[in-house]
Every structure is written in structure tokens, then in C-alpha cells.
Tab-separated table of C-alpha atoms in Angstrom:
chain	number	residue	atom	x	y	z
Y	1138	MET	CA	-3.386	2.068	14.166
Y	1139	ALA	CA	-6.893	1.458	15.501
Y	1140	ASP	CA	-8.517	3.031	12.456
Y	1141	LYS	CA	-6.588	0.922	9.957
Y	1142	ARG	CA	-8.538	-1.682	8.049
Y	1143	ASP	CA	-7.460	-5.294	7.962
Y	1144	PHE	CA	-4.971	-5.739	5.108
Y	1145	TYR	CA	-6.724	-8.887	3.859
Y	1146	GLU	CA	-9.988	-6.950	3.773
Y	1147	VAL	CA	-8.297	-4.104	1.862
Y	1148	LEU	CA	-7.191	-6.486	-0.913
Y	1149	GLY	CA	-10.373	-8.560	-0.699
Y	1150	VAL	CA	-8.640	-11.909	-0.135
Y	1151	ALA	CA	-8.898	-14.647	2.481
Y	1152	LYS	CA	-6.159	-15.127	5.065
Y	1153	ASP	CA	-5.140	-18.402	3.428
Y	1154	ALA	CA	-4.834	-16.786	-0.013
Y	1155	SER	CA	-1.817	-17.824	-2.065
Y	1156	ASP	CA	0.928	-15.414	-3.102
Y	1157	ALA	CA	-0.473	-15.487	-6.649
Y	1158	ASP	CA	-3.984	-14.631	-5.420
Y	1159	ILE	CA	-2.645	-11.756	-3.313
Y	1160	LYS	CA	-0.691	-10.384	-6.277
Y	1161	LYS	CA	-3.690	-10.713	-8.589
Y	1162	ALA	CA	-5.967	-8.946	-6.096
Y	1163	TYR	CA	-3.412	-6.157	-5.635
Y	1164	HIS	CA	-3.116	-5.513	-9.372
Y	1165	LYS	CA	-6.904	-5.378	-9.708
Y	1166	LYS	CA	-7.325	-2.935	-6.809
Y	1167	ALA	CA	-4.314	-0.796	-7.778
Y	1168	LYS	CA	-5.653	-0.424	-11.293
Y	1169	LYS	CA	-9.123	0.458	-9.988
Y	1170	TYR	CA	-7.884	3.250	-7.704
Y	1171	HIS	CA	-4.837	4.436	-9.673
Y	1172	PRO	CA	-4.610	8.276	-9.533
Y	1173	ASP	CA	-4.022	8.506	-13.295
Y	1174	LEU	CA	-7.340	6.771	-13.900
Y	1175	ASN	CA	-9.142	8.763	-11.173
Y	1176	PRO	CA	-7.833	12.339	-11.544
Y	1177	GLY	CA	-8.794	14.607	-8.650
Y	1178	ASP	CA	-10.510	11.805	-6.695
Y	1179	LYS	CA	-9.094	12.082	-3.162
Y	1180	ASP	CA	-10.985	8.998	-1.978
Y	1181	ALA	CA	-9.468	6.876	-4.772
Y	1182	GLU	CA	-6.021	8.296	-3.962
Y	1183	ALA	CA	-6.400	7.308	-0.293
Y	1184	LYS	CA	-7.561	3.819	-1.238
Y	1185	PHE	CA	-4.650	3.472	-3.688
Y	1186	LYS	CA	-2.200	4.213	-0.854
Y	1187	GLU	CA	-4.061	1.789	1.426
Y	1188	VAL	CA	-3.875	-0.969	-1.203
Y	1189	ASN	CA	-0.126	-0.416	-1.697
Y	1190	GLU	CA	0.485	-0.515	2.061
Y	1191	ALA	CA	-1.456	-3.770	2.341
Y	1192	TYR	CA	0.433	-5.379	-0.540
Y	1193	GLU	CA	3.809	-4.242	0.791
Y	1194	VAL	CA	3.135	-6.279	3.931
Y	1195	LEU	CA	1.275	-9.307	2.538
Y	1196	SER	CA	3.750	-9.815	-0.335
Y	1197	ASP	CA	6.693	-9.958	2.084
Y	1198	LYS	CA	6.921	-13.368	3.749
Y	1199	GLU	CA	8.508	-12.064	6.959
Y	1200	LYS	CA	6.188	-9.056	7.308
Y	1201	LYS	CA	3.142	-11.198	6.525
Y	1202	GLN	CA	4.118	-13.646	9.257
Y	1203	ARG	CA	4.423	-10.823	11.794
Y	1204	TYR	CA	1.145	-9.293	10.648
Y	1205	ASP	CA	-0.672	-12.622	10.930
Y	1206	GLN	CA	0.665	-13.014	14.461
Y	1207	PHE	CA	0.402	-9.480	15.832
Y	1208	GLY	CA	-1.776	-7.526	13.424
Y	1209	HIS	CA	-0.822	-3.941	12.545
Y	1210	ALA	CA	1.416	-3.703	15.606
Y	1211	GLY	CA	3.665	-6.385	14.138
Y	1212	VAL	CA	4.572	-4.269	11.116
Y	1213	ASP	CA	4.397	-0.769	12.581
Y	1214	PRO	CA	7.917	0.750	12.605
Y	1215	SER	CA	7.431	2.179	16.087
Y	1216	TYR	CA	7.211	-1.343	17.441
Y	1217	GLY	CA	10.631	-2.337	16.152
Y	1218	ALA	CA	11.700	-4.923	13.613
Y	1219	GLY	CA	10.499	-7.786	15.724
Y	1220	GLY	CA	6.838	-6.849	15.806
Y	1221	ALA	CA	4.534	-6.151	18.734
Y	1222	GLY	CA	5.730	-5.807	22.257
Y	1223	ALA	CA	4.892	-8.668	24.556
Y	1224	GLY	CA	3.115	-6.352	26.916
Y	1225	GLY	CA	0.192	-6.307	24.546
Y	1226	PHE	CA	-0.639	-9.794	25.759
Y	1227	GLY	CA	-0.226	-8.961	29.405
Y	1228	GLY	CA	-2.926	-8.901	32.015
Y	1229	GLY	CA	-3.410	-10.470	35.400
Y	1230	PHE	CA	-4.965	-13.929	35.650
Y	1231	GLY	CA	-5.114	-14.999	39.268
Y	1232	GLY	CA	-4.682	-18.538	40.577
Y	1233	PHE	CA	-2.934	-19.913	37.497
Y	1234	GLY	CA	-1.615	-23.433	37.998
Y	1235	GLY	CA	-0.736	-25.312	41.144
Y	1236	GLY	CA	2.033	-24.320	43.479
Y	1237	THR	CA	1.871	-20.634	42.613
Y	1238	GLY	CA	-0.039	-19.772	45.719
Y	1239	GLY	CA	-2.739	-17.981	43.717
Y	1240	ALA	CA	-0.183	-15.489	42.447
Y	1241	THR	CA	-1.052	-13.272	39.473
Y	1242	VAL	CA	0.523	-14.519	36.266
Y	1243	ASP	CA	1.380	-12.200	33.381
Y	1244	PHE	CA	0.688	-14.075	30.135
Y	1245	GLY	CA	3.051	-11.676	28.401
Y	1246	ASP	CA	5.826	-12.995	30.642
Y	1247	ILE	CA	4.961	-16.585	29.778
Y	1248	PHE	CA	4.985	-15.905	26.037
Y	1249	GLU	CA	8.243	-14.008	26.345
Y	1250	THR	CA	9.738	-16.908	28.257
Y	1251	PHE	CA	8.920	-19.531	25.667
Y	1252	PHE	CA	9.187	-17.491	22.478
Y	1253	GLY	CA	11.704	-14.931	23.662
Y	1254	GLY	CA	15.059	-14.887	25.413
Y	1255	GLY	CA	14.420	-17.674	27.919
Y	1256	PHE	CA	15.920	-20.163	25.492
Y	1257	GLY	CA	18.421	-17.956	23.757
Y	1258	GLY	CA	15.985	-16.246	21.373
Y	1259	GLY	CA	15.091	-12.583	21.177
Y	1260	GLY	CA	12.203	-10.775	22.834
Y	1261	PHE	CA	8.648	-11.930	22.149
Y	1262	GLY	CA	8.148	-12.158	18.384
Y	1263	ARG	CA	11.697	-11.006	17.678
Y	1264	GLN	CA	14.294	-12.962	15.823
Y	1265	GLN	CA	17.672	-11.791	17.031
Y	1266	SER	CA	20.231	-10.904	14.465
Y	1267	ASN	CA	23.377	-8.866	14.285
Y	1268	PRO	CA	22.216	-5.213	14.028
Y	1269	ASN	CA	25.367	-4.404	12.075
Y	1270	ALA	CA	24.946	-7.178	9.501
Y	1271	PRO	CA	24.435	-6.125	5.858
Y	1272	LYS	CA	20.753	-5.781	4.949
Y	1273	ARG	CA	19.198	-5.528	1.501
Y	1274	GLY	CA	17.314	-2.340	0.717
Y	1275	ALA	CA	13.553	-2.334	0.260
Y	1276	ASP	CA	11.940	-2.629	-3.168
Y	1277	ILE	CA	10.125	0.404	-4.559
Y	1278	ARG	CA	6.821	-0.246	-6.333
Y	1279	VAL	CA	5.283	2.274	-8.698
Y	1280	SER	CA	2.406	2.076	-11.175
Y	1281	LEU	CA	2.694	3.244	-14.765
Y	1282	VAL	CA	-0.281	3.745	-17.107
Y	1283	LEU	CA	0.332	3.164	-20.826
Y	1284	SER	CA	-1.835	3.555	-23.888
Y	1285	PHE	CA	-2.602	0.426	-25.904
Y	1286	MET	CA	-0.143	1.394	-28.645
Y	1287	GLU	CA	2.620	2.281	-26.165
Y	1288	ALA	CA	2.333	-1.196	-24.688
Y	1289	VAL	CA	2.253	-2.833	-28.117
Y	1290	HIS	CA	5.250	-1.037	-29.628
Y	1291	GLY	CA	7.268	-0.228	-26.501
Y	1292	VAL	CA	8.098	3.233	-25.226
Y	1293	THR	CA	10.583	5.121	-23.077
Y	1294	LYS	CA	9.053	6.842	-20.066
Y	1295	THR	CA	10.469	9.153	-17.428
Y	1296	ILE	CA	9.249	8.307	-13.946
Y	1297	ASN	CA	9.911	10.150	-10.696
Y	1298	ILE	CA	10.677	8.218	-7.538
Y	1299	THR	CA	12.066	8.985	-4.098
Y	1300	ARG	CA	14.502	6.335	-2.913
Y	1301	GLN	CA	16.200	5.994	0.427
Y	1302	ASP	CA	19.871	6.499	-0.367
Y	1303	THR	CA	23.069	6.555	1.654
Y	1304	CYS	CA	23.663	10.007	3.093
Y	1305	SER	CA	26.313	11.748	1.011
Y	1306	GLU	CA	27.540	13.759	4.010
Y	1307	CYS	CA	28.251	10.956	6.513
Y	1308	GLY	CA	28.553	8.036	4.110
Y	1309	GLY	CA	25.761	6.186	5.901
Y	1310	SER	CA	27.331	6.177	9.368
Y	1311	GLY	CA	24.817	8.662	10.771
Y	1312	ALA	CA	27.638	10.472	12.573
Y	1313	GLU	CA	28.810	13.984	11.823
Y	1314	LYS	CA	31.663	14.170	9.379
Y	1315	GLY	CA	34.965	13.517	11.152
Y	1316	THR	CA	33.350	11.444	13.915
Y	1317	THR	CA	32.354	7.791	14.181
Y	1318	PRO	CA	29.581	5.987	16.081
Y	1319	GLU	CA	30.656	4.472	19.396
Y	1320	THR	CA	30.018	0.864	20.345
Y	1321	CYS	CA	27.342	0.729	23.028
Y	1322	SER	CA	28.938	-0.110	26.358
Y	1323	GLU	CA	25.659	-1.515	27.688
Y	1324	CYS	CA	25.189	-4.301	25.117
Y	1325	GLY	CA	28.712	-4.454	23.692
Y	1326	GLY	CA	27.416	-3.739	20.204
Y	1327	SER	CA	24.978	-6.672	20.054
Y	1328	GLY	CA	21.877	-4.509	20.368
Y	1329	PHE	CA	20.438	-6.795	23.065
Y	1330	VAL	CA	20.855	-7.234	26.799
Y	1331	VAL	CA	20.131	-10.371	28.804
Y	1332	ALA	CA	18.194	-9.981	32.018
Y	1333	SER	CA	16.761	-12.352	34.614
Y	1334	LYS	CA	13.039	-12.328	35.146
Y	1335	ARG	CA	10.760	-14.130	37.547
Y	1336	THR	CA	7.849	-15.965	35.927
Y	1337	ALA	CA	5.231	-18.488	36.975
Y	1338	PHE	CA	7.779	-21.162	36.122
Y	1339	GLY	CA	10.644	-19.664	38.092
Y	1340	THR	CA	13.473	-17.320	37.264
Y	1341	MET	CA	14.461	-17.356	33.650
Y	1342	GLN	CA	16.652	-15.294	31.397
Y	1343	GLU	CA	15.331	-13.265	28.551
Y	1344	SER	CA	16.852	-11.098	25.871
Y	1345	ARG	CA	15.536	-7.580	25.267
Y	1346	PRO	CA	16.566	-4.749	22.981
Y	1347	CYS	CA	19.132	-2.534	24.606
Y	1348	THR	CA	17.426	0.631	25.859
Y	1349	ARG	CA	20.617	2.684	25.758
Y	1350	CYS	CA	21.248	2.296	22.014
Y	1351	GLY	CA	17.725	1.394	20.963
Y	1352	GLY	CA	18.837	-2.026	19.716
Y	1353	LYS	CA	21.310	-0.568	17.210
Y	1354	GLY	CA	24.485	-1.605	19.015
Y	1355	LYS	CA	26.057	1.795	18.467
Y	1356	ILE	CA	25.594	5.279	19.878
Y	1357	ILE	CA	26.038	8.418	17.814
Y	1358	GLN	CA	27.237	11.276	19.986
Y	1359	SER	CA	27.269	13.846	17.151
Y	1360	PRO	CA	24.506	13.046	14.624
Y	1361	CYS	CA	24.943	14.088	11.016
Y	1362	LYS	CA	23.043	17.326	10.408
Y	1363	LYS	CA	22.017	16.320	6.903
Y	1364	CYS	CA	20.348	12.982	7.687
Y	1365	HIS	CA	19.809	13.619	11.437
Y	1366	GLY	CA	21.706	10.476	12.354
Y	1367	SER	CA	19.766	7.978	10.254
Y	1368	GLY	CA	22.544	7.475	7.693
Y	1369	ARG	CA	19.940	7.567	4.928
Y	1370	MET	CA	17.766	10.168	3.319
Y	1371	GLY	CA	15.060	10.392	0.684
Y	1372	VAL	CA	16.559	11.390	-2.644
Y	1373	PRO	CA	14.300	12.260	-5.617
Y	1374	LYS	CA	15.318	10.486	-8.806
Y	1375	LYS	CA	14.261	10.700	-12.436
Y	1376	ILE	CA	14.450	7.302	-14.084
Y	1377	GLU	CA	14.465	6.794	-17.847
Y	1378	LEU	CA	12.575	3.545	-18.172
Y	1379	LYS	CA	12.530	1.563	-21.411
Y	1380	ILE	CA	9.301	-0.416	-21.690
Y	1381	PRO	CA	9.729	-3.400	-24.036
Y	1382	ALA	CA	7.299	-3.945	-26.919
Y	1383	GLY	CA	4.507	-6.380	-26.136
Y	1384	VAL	CA	4.097	-5.732	-22.400
Y	1385	ASP	CA	0.595	-6.446	-21.143
Y	1386	ASP	CA	-1.737	-5.181	-18.448
Y	1387	ASP	CA	-0.657	-6.111	-14.872
Y	1388	GLN	CA	2.844	-7.153	-15.937
Y	1389	ASN	CA	5.891	-5.900	-14.025
Y	1390	VAL	CA	9.021	-4.274	-15.393
Y	1391	VAL	CA	11.871	-4.708	-12.903
Y	1392	GLN	CA	14.933	-2.466	-12.689
Y	1393	ARG	CA	17.499	-4.289	-10.584
Y	1394	GLY	CA	19.282	-2.256	-7.951
Y	1395	MET	CA	17.132	0.866	-8.397
Y	1396	GLY	CA	15.250	0.477	-5.105
Y	1397	ASP	CA	16.230	1.748	-1.659
Y	1398	ALA	CA	19.891	1.535	-0.727
Y	1399	GLY	CA	20.911	-1.296	1.591
Y	1400	THR	CA	22.257	-0.764	5.083
Y	1401	ASN	CA	25.630	-1.770	6.484
Y	1402	GLY	CA	26.915	-2.466	2.985
Y	1403	GLY	CA	23.904	-4.533	1.936
Y	1404	PRO	CA	22.722	-4.527	-1.717
Y	1405	PRO	CA	20.007	-2.122	-2.890
Y	1406	GLY	CA	16.450	-3.232	-3.545
Y	1407	ASP	CA	14.742	-3.225	-6.924
Y	1408	LEU	CA	12.397	-0.820	-8.667
Y	1409	ILE	CA	9.235	-2.699	-9.636
Y	1410	VAL	CA	7.035	-0.927	-12.174
Y	1411	ILE	CA	3.494	-2.314	-12.418
Y	1412	ILE	CA	2.015	-1.742	-15.870
Y	1413	THR	CA	-1.591	-0.687	-16.452
Y	1414	VAL	CA	-2.740	-0.552	-20.092
Y	1415	ARG	CA	-5.687	1.620	-21.100
Y	1416	PRO	CA	-8.323	-0.127	-23.273
Y	1417	ASP	CA	-8.343	0.775	-26.971
Y	1418	ALA	CA	-11.479	1.831	-28.834
Y	1419	MET	CA	-10.659	-0.298	-31.901
Y	1420	PHE	CA	-8.414	-3.191	-30.880
Y	1421	GLU	CA	-8.809	-5.907	-28.265
Y	1422	ARG	CA	-5.989	-8.068	-27.016
Y	1423	ASP	CA	-5.759	-11.673	-25.834
Y	1424	ARG	CA	-2.170	-12.417	-24.829
Y	1425	TYR	CA	-0.270	-11.807	-28.097
Y	1426	ASP	CA	-3.245	-11.917	-30.479
Y	1427	VAL	CA	-5.260	-8.879	-31.597
Y	1428	TYR	CA	-8.967	-8.775	-32.459
Y	1429	VAL	CA	-10.807	-6.163	-34.513
Y	1430	ASN	CA	-14.359	-5.879	-35.889
Y	1431	ILE	CA	-14.993	-4.238	-39.275
Y	1432	PRO	CA	-18.321	-3.439	-40.967
Y	1433	ILE	CA	-18.881	-4.397	-44.626
Y	1434	THR	CA	-21.831	-3.781	-46.958
Y	1435	PHE	CA	-24.335	-6.381	-48.147
Y	1436	SER	CA	-22.986	-6.269	-51.688
Y	1437	GLN	CA	-19.367	-6.610	-50.477
Y	1438	ALA	CA	-20.332	-9.755	-48.600
Y	1439	VAL	CA	-22.275	-11.203	-51.545
Y	1440	LEU	CA	-19.905	-10.320	-54.370
Y	1441	GLY	CA	-16.607	-10.232	-52.496
Y	1442	SER	CA	-14.478	-7.131	-52.234
Y	1443	LYS	CA	-11.167	-5.640	-51.209
Y	1444	VAL	CA	-11.495	-3.926	-47.838
Y	1445	THR	CA	-9.118	-1.820	-45.748
Y	1446	VAL	CA	-8.274	-3.436	-42.417
Y	1447	PRO	CA	-6.590	-1.575	-39.516
Y	1448	THR	CA	-3.685	-3.315	-37.782
Y	1449	ILE	CA	-1.342	-2.233	-35.005
Y	1450	ASP	CA	1.235	-1.458	-37.717
Y	1451	GLY	CA	-1.107	0.522	-39.987
Y	1452	LYS	CA	-3.659	-0.250	-42.700
Y	1453	VAL	CA	-3.577	-3.336	-44.957
Y	1454	GLU	CA	-5.751	-4.515	-47.871
Y	1455	TYR	CA	-7.666	-7.762	-47.490
Y	1456	THR	CA	-9.937	-9.502	-50.008
Y	1457	VAL	CA	-13.239	-10.653	-48.570
Y	1458	PRO	CA	-14.375	-13.702	-50.596
Y	1459	GLU	CA	-17.793	-14.038	-52.272
Y	1460	GLY	CA	-20.623	-15.207	-50.049
Y	1461	THR	CA	-19.022	-14.124	-46.774
Y	1462	GLN	CA	-21.436	-14.519	-43.867
Y	1463	SER	CA	-21.865	-11.943	-41.100
Y	1464	GLY	CA	-19.672	-12.804	-38.101
Y	1465	LYS	CA	-17.065	-14.623	-40.192
Y	1466	THR	CA	-13.554	-14.256	-38.745
Y	1467	PHE	CA	-10.383	-14.127	-40.836
Y	1468	ARG	CA	-6.820	-14.549	-39.614
Y	1469	LEU	CA	-3.936	-12.245	-40.499
Y	1470	LYS	CA	-0.819	-14.197	-39.589
Y	1471	ASN	CA	2.010	-12.420	-37.756
Y	1472	LYS	CA	0.032	-9.176	-37.478
Y	1473	GLY	CA	-0.402	-9.416	-33.723
Y	1474	ILE	CA	1.592	-8.326	-30.664
Y	1475	PRO	CA	5.393	-8.805	-30.591
Y	1476	TYR	CA	6.602	-11.336	-28.021
Y	1477	VAL	CA	8.249	-9.579	-25.074
Y	1478	ASN	CA	12.035	-9.953	-25.293
Y	1479	GLY	CA	11.653	-12.693	-27.878
Y	1480	ARG	CA	11.278	-13.390	-31.585
Y	1481	GLY	CA	7.993	-13.613	-33.404
Y	1482	ARG	CA	4.568	-12.185	-32.752
Y	1483	GLY	CA	0.942	-13.180	-32.479
Y	1484	ASP	CA	-1.802	-12.988	-35.102
Y	1485	GLN	CA	-4.642	-10.583	-35.815
Y	1486	TYR	CA	-8.218	-11.821	-36.163
Y	1487	VAL	CA	-10.663	-9.786	-38.245
Y	1488	LYS	CA	-14.380	-10.303	-37.690
Y	1489	VAL	CA	-16.676	-8.937	-40.418
Y	1490	ASN	CA	-20.161	-7.705	-39.632
Y	1491	ILE	CA	-22.608	-7.046	-42.484
Y	1492	GLU	CA	-24.266	-3.689	-42.031
Y	1493	ILE	CA	-27.894	-3.569	-43.163
Y	1494	PRO	CA	-28.718	-0.338	-45.024
Y	1495	LYS	CA	-31.497	1.934	-43.750
Y	1496	LYS	CA	-33.756	4.550	-45.412
Y	1497	LEU	CA	-33.832	3.015	-48.894
Y	1498	THR	CA	-35.491	4.856	-51.754
Y	1499	LYS	CA	-38.484	3.308	-53.531
Y	1500	ALA	CA	-36.325	2.438	-56.527
Y	1501	GLN	CA	-33.816	0.712	-54.263
Y	1502	LYS	CA	-36.554	-1.243	-52.505
Y	1503	ASP	CA	-38.091	-2.333	-55.784
Y	1504	ALA	CA	-34.687	-3.452	-57.064
Y	1505	LEU	CA	-34.103	-5.395	-53.850
Y	1506	LYS	CA	-37.516	-7.097	-54.078
Y	1507	LYS	CA	-36.845	-8.048	-57.698
Y	1508	PHE	CA	-33.501	-9.484	-56.646
Y	1509	GLU	CA	-35.081	-11.425	-53.766
Y	1510	ASN	CA	-37.831	-12.856	-55.975
Y	1511	SER	CA	-35.202	-14.154	-58.345
Y	1512	MET	CA	-33.523	-16.144	-55.575
Y	1513	LYS	CA	-34.204	-19.818	-54.850
Y	1514	ASP	CA	-34.088	-21.689	-51.566
Y	1515	ASP	CA	-30.840	-23.329	-52.647
Y	1516	ASN	CA	-29.185	-19.904	-52.492
Y	1517	TYR	CA	-29.910	-19.743	-48.738
Y	1518	VAL	CA	-28.535	-23.018	-47.413
Y	1519	GLY	CA	-28.602	-22.040	-43.759
Y	1520	ARG	CA	-32.154	-20.672	-43.959
Y	1521	LYS	CA	-33.331	-23.764	-45.873
Y	1522	ASN	CA	-31.897	-26.162	-43.300
Y	1523	PHE	CA	-33.303	-24.138	-40.395
Y	1524	PHE	CA	-36.907	-24.248	-41.661
Y	1525	LYS	CA	-36.579	-27.929	-42.578
Y	1526	ASP	CA	-35.461	-28.751	-39.031
Y	1527	MET	CA	-38.277	-26.647	-37.581
Y	1528	LYS	CA	-40.870	-28.389	-39.781
Y	1529	ASP	CA	-39.607	-31.837	-38.799
Y	1530	ARG	CA	-39.627	-30.959	-35.115
Y	1531	PHE	CA	-43.124	-29.503	-34.934
Y	1532	ASN	CA	-44.620	-32.155	-37.183
Y	1533	GLY	CA	-43.061	-34.772	-34.951
Y	1534	ASP	CA	-44.551	-33.142	-31.841
Y	1535	ALA	CA	-47.982	-33.079	-33.425
Y	1536	LYS	CA	-48.107	-36.836	-33.906
């Protein structure tokens, strides 16, 4: 664990960041390092896993609380559900307090006394609970990359996941078929034992995980050969996932009950699919509206013309009016993105840019000069007003 980076540093957020900020930072980092967007990049793959591990902890209120208190030790499985062992805070400090006779005091003992079993609670950092109580399964998070059009119109995708499922051989008991787990005689099935301990404040009682059953409350004499006594096993699954039309970048599609199986009869977790949408070369999106730029000729802008405009549903004809200026934007109502799981859709905005021709022939240049000489200032209202304002300004400065 020593070589692990701080989870807040991994996501690039402060320790007081809100849940929304943490989620936003995760989506940004996950998209940046996603394997589909960085094929063959082992460094990006490692960072993607690191980002997911950080978000798994910081997005879970209970895990985040343990991490904030104990660091990586608080969420490492080898340290148990309650977080870091109290011994991590141990260490002799001589001459603590009056009346102790200069005896060495273990700060781990003091913390365990006040935050642990001395007052009926669990061990240091541990909230006691019934080990046999139903527990909801963990959520599974996966990322899915879509093209712009797949996100716009919706698509069905097959994704592969591995979920922790109840062992089909033992039915989740962890015991070999035909046998059952035995209640631990040491803790009576509670998973904890109460012991007396001498501290700087006298003898007090504390509650610790039972060493005989490992805090499980039951002992399996003949473990299931298929799951090795865990009662659960990783099962690969192919999921047909229907992505609704209109989904956007960084949105989640949730499949209820498709996460890891619960324990002791608890409900399963969810499958959370985080959507990443690839940029499109032609269209841009802002919520449910679509933007596109199209080039038109000088004569089309001056005289007006029918032009072909691309939309997400195909090509449409649009009439550009006479005298259209470069940069003018037109609105195509109801030609935008469909609302997710709702009626209606956004609009499409078409911005026209006048393309200036290059490499004119002499005849073309002469014709253009003749045309220009025939024009009056009143034909160029914007140009006329600009030079009038400039003249007024500089004449005023000269006085």
C-alpha cells in the first residue's frame, strides 16, 4: 500500500470536494485514460484502473469516511471491514498523565478504549454489526465509448462484465454440498469477542473480531471446492444493453440488479455504465441542440440560394435569403437531439460562412471590378457605418 497515490490526488480534487465535484473529476479522468481511446497504452490503462479504484472509494460514503480517517489501510480488504487496526497508532509514550507512575501508555489502547469496545462499540474504527445480516451487493462500473450518431439515435451494445455471483454448487453457504457451516463456539455466532484490557485509565472491556472464525460468526469445516469456501465466485456475463436515444457524454445508464450478488440474502448491486461520446467531425452538441457550419459562395450569399444542409437525420434543403452575411446563423426547429426517455427534441443551428474564391482568371477579375465600381456606399451599410464612426472618432481626437 505504500506505493499507492492519495486518492484525492489521483482524481485531482481537494479533500473537501463535494460528491458532484468528485463525480465530475472521475468522469474527466476516466475519459482521458479510457483504454478504447488509448489503444495499446499500458500507462493509460494503469491510470484508468487507478482512477476507478479512487472513485470506488471516494464515491462511497462509508468507504470515504474510513479512508479519510485511516488512509489506504482503512479500505484495504486485508484490514477487515472496519478499517485499519488500532495497532497502527500504537507506540510507547512514557510518563503520560498523573498517577500512572511514569508507565508507558499505548495510544492505540486509548483510542480503542474510547472508539472501540470499551463502551459497547466494536474495535477501533469498526462499527459492529451482525455478520449474518443481509448485505447489498457492490455496484459494477464500466465505461462504454459511443460514436456521436450512436448516442444521438440510440444503440444496443453487448458488454462483457464479471460479477460476483452466488456459488451454484453450495448456494452461497461456502460449505461443501451436503454440509452446513457451524456456529462458532468462541463468539456464539456474533463474530466478536469481549475481552478485558488494562489501559492508562484502568481495566476496561473491548470488543474484537473473533480470531477463531475471523469475525464471520461461522466456521466451515468442509469448504466448497468450487468457490473455496467464499460462497461467491466471479462469473463472466454478456449483457445486452439498450442505450436510449439522446444520451450525452458523461451520463450514466443504470441497470438495476445487474451488479454483484448480495450476501446473506441481500439484494444485488447495480450495473452502472458511464457513457463517453466521441467528437464528430461535422456536428457539435450543446445539450439537446446541434450546431453545424456550412460554406456558401459569394453569389449564393448575395442573390440567395437553395443549399443542402446536413442534419442528424439526413440531408435537407434550406433557402438562404438574399444579402446573407457571413457568420449568420439559422435555426432548424425540431432537428436536434431527441430528449432522453421523453417527447420532443432540440433544434439545429446552421451557421453560414462565405467562402472567398481564389485564383481568379483575368476575365473574372475584370468582371468583379466592374461590379464593384457599380456599387454605392449605400449597398454596404455595415462598411459605411464603420468608416463614419472611425472618421468621427479620429477627428474628435484631433481637436
